[in-house]
Coordinates of C-alpha atoms in Angstrom, one line a residue:
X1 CA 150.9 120.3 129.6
X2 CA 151.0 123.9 129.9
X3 CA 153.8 126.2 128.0
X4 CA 154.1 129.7 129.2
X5 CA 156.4 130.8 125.9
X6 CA 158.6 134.8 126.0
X7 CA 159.0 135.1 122.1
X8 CA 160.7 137.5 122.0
X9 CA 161.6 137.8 118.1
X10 CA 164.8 136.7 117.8
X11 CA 166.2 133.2 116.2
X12 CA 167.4 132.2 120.1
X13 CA 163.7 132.4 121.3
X14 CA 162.0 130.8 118.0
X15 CA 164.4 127.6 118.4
X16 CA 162.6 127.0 121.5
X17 CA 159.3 126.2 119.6
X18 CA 160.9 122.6 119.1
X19 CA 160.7 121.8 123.1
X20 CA 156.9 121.1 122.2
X21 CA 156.6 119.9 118.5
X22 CA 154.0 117.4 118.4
X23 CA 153.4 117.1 121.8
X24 CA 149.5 118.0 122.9
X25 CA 150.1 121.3 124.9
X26 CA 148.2 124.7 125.9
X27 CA 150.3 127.3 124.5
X28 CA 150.4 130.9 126.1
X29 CA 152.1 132.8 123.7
X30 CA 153.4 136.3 124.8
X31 CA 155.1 138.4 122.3
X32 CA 155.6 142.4 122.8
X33 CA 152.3 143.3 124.8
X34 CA 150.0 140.7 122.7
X35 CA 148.6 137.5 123.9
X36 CA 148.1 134.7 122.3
X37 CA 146.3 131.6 123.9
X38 CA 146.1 128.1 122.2
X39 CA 144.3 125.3 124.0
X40 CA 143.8 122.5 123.4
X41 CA 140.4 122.0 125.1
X42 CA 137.9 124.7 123.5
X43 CA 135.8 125.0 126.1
X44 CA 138.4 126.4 128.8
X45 CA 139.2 129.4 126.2
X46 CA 137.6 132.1 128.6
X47 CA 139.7 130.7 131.4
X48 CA 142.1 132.3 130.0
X49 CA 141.6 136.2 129.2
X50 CA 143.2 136.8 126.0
X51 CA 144.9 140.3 126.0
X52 CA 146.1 140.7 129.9
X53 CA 149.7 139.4 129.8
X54 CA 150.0 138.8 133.6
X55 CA 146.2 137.7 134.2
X56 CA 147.0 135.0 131.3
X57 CA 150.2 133.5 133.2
X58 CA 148.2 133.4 136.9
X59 CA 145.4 131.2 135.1
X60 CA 148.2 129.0 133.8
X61 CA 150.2 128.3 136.8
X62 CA 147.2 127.5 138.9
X63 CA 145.1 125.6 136.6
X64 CA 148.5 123.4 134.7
X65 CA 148.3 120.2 137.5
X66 CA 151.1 118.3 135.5
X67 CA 153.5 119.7 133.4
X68 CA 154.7 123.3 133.4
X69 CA 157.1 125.0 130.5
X70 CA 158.2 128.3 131.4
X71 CA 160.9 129.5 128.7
X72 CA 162.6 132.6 126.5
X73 CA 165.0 134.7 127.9
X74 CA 165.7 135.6 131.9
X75 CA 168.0 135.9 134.6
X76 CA 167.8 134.6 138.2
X77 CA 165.4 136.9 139.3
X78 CA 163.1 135.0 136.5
X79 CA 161.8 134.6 133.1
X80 CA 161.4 137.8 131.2
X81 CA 158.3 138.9 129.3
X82 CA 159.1 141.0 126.3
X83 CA 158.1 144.3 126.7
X84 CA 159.4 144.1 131.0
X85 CA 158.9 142.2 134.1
X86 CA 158.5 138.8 134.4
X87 CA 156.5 136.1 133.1
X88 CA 157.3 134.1 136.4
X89 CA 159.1 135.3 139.2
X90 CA 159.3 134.7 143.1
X91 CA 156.1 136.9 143.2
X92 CA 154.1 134.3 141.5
X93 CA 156.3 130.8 141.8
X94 CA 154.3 130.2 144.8
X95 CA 151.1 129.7 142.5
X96 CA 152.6 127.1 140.7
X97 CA 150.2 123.5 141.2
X98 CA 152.3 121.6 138.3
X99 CA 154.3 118.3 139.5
X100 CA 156.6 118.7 136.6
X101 CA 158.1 122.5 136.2
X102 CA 160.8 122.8 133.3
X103 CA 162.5 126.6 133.1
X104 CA 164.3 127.3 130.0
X105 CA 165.9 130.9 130.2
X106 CA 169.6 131.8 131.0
X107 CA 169.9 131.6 134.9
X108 CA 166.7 129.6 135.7
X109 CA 168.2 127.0 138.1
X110 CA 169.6 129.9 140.1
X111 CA 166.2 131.3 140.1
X112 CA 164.9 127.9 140.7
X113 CA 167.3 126.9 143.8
X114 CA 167.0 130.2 145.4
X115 CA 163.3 130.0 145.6
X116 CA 162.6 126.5 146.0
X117 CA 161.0 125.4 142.8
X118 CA 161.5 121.5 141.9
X119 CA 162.0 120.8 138.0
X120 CA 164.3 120.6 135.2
X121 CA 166.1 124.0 134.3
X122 CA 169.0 125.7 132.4
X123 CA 172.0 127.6 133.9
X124 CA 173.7 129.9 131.9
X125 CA 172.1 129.0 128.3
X126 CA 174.4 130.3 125.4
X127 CA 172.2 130.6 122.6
X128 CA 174.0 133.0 120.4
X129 CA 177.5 134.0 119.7
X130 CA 177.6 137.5 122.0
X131 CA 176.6 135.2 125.0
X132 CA 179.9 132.8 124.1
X133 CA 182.3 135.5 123.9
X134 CA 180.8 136.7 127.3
X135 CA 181.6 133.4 128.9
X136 CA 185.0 132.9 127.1
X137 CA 184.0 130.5 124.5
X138 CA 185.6 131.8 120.7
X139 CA 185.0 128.4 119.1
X140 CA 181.8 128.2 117.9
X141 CA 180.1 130.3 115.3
X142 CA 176.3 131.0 115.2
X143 CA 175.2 128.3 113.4
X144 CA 177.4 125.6 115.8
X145 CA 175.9 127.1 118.2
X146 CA 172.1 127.2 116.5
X147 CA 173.0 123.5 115.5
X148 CA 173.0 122.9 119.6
X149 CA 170.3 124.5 120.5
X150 CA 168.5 122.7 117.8
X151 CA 169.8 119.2 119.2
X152 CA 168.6 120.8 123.1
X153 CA 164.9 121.3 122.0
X154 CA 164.8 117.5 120.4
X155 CA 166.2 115.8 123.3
X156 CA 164.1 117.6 125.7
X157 CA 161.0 116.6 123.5
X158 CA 161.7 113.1 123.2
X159 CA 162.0 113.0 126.6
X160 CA 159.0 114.4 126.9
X161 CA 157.0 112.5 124.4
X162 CA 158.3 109.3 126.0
X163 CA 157.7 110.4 129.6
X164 CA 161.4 109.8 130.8
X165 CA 161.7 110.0 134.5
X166 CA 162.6 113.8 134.9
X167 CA 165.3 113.0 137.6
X168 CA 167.3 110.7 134.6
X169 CA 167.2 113.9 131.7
X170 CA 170.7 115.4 132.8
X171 CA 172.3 112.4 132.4
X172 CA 170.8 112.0 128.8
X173 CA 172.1 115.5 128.2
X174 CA 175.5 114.6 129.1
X175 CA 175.5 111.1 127.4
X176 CA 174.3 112.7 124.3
X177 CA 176.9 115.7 124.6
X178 CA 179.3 116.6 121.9
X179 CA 182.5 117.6 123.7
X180 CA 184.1 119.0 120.6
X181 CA 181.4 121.9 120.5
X182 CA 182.6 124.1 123.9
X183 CA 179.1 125.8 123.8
X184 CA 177.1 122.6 124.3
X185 CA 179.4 120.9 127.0
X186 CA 179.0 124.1 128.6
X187 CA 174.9 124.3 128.1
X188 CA 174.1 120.2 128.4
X189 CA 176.7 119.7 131.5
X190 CA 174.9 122.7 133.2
X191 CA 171.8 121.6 133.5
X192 CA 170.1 121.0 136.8
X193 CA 167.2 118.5 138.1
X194 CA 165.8 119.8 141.3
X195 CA 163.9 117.1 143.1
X196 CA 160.6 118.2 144.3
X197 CA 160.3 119.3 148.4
X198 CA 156.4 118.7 148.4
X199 CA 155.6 115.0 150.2

């Protein structure tokens, strides 16, 4: 498992750290124009160069075989890094070798349907209380909304840990959903499972 992480700072992008608690995974950490690469296996550290943002990402995406996290903040055109462009984008999706991609950043299953990327991604993640009021949701506060997100990341890493089928995870989203709180109906019912094209 390979995790391609936008920290961007803020409490929306830290939250995402519980996607891969305890779970044995190469971490590419970008945050402003630094680099920081944690493997797992020692001896591919110079695989991966340790200052060049996009030159760490392209070793990523073509050496992860299995399972692919690409997260932090985004828009359909792709997953943002934090000081500009894109972490992954249609001019790299392409070099993508991973049988399981999951994309958590707002937009990514429009980014993922438009270019033809099978996984497990967001739509429209509200992960703070400016991005409610944008989509017409006054009821939750911050930490309701912090709360969800919270509850997002430890779902998606016990499905992970106990190597759920990836075409059954929405379903556990919305089984698990609390309708009360109008920002996680809204983030859990909007997920999307693209199954994979490749034969």
């Amino acid at each position: 498992m390979t995790v391609i992480y936008s920290n961007f700072g803020d409490q929306d992008t830290e939250l995402l750290k519980g996607i891969w608690e305890g779970l044995k995974a190469d971490i590419i950490e970008i945050k402003d124009d630094d680099v920081t690469v944690n493997l797992q296996n020692k001896d591919d550290e110079e695989f991966f160069p340790s200052a060049l943002v996009s030159e760490a990402v392209e070793a990523a995406l073509e050496r992860e075989e299995d399972t692919l996290i690409v997260c932090g903040h985004g828009t359909w055109d792709g997953c943002y890094a934090p000081l500009g462009g894109y972490t992954l984008s249609y001019k790299n999706r392409d070099r993508i070798k991973a049988k399981r991609v999951i994309g958590i950043w707002c937009n990514a299953a429009t980014f993922a349907e438009e270019y033809k990327v099978p996984g497990f991604f967001s739509s429209m993640f509200i992960s703070n209380q400016a991005e409610a009021r944008y989509m017409g949701i006054f009821s939750e506060d911050d930490d309701s909304i912090q709360e969800s997100e919270r509850k997002f990341t430890h779902i998606l890493n016990a499905l992970l840990k106990g190597n759920v089928p990836m075409e059954e995870w929405c379903s556990v989203f919305k089984a698990s959903m609390d309708r009360n709180n109008e920002v996680e109906d809204y983030n859990f019912s909007m997920l999307k499972y693209f199954p994979s094209i490749k034969p």
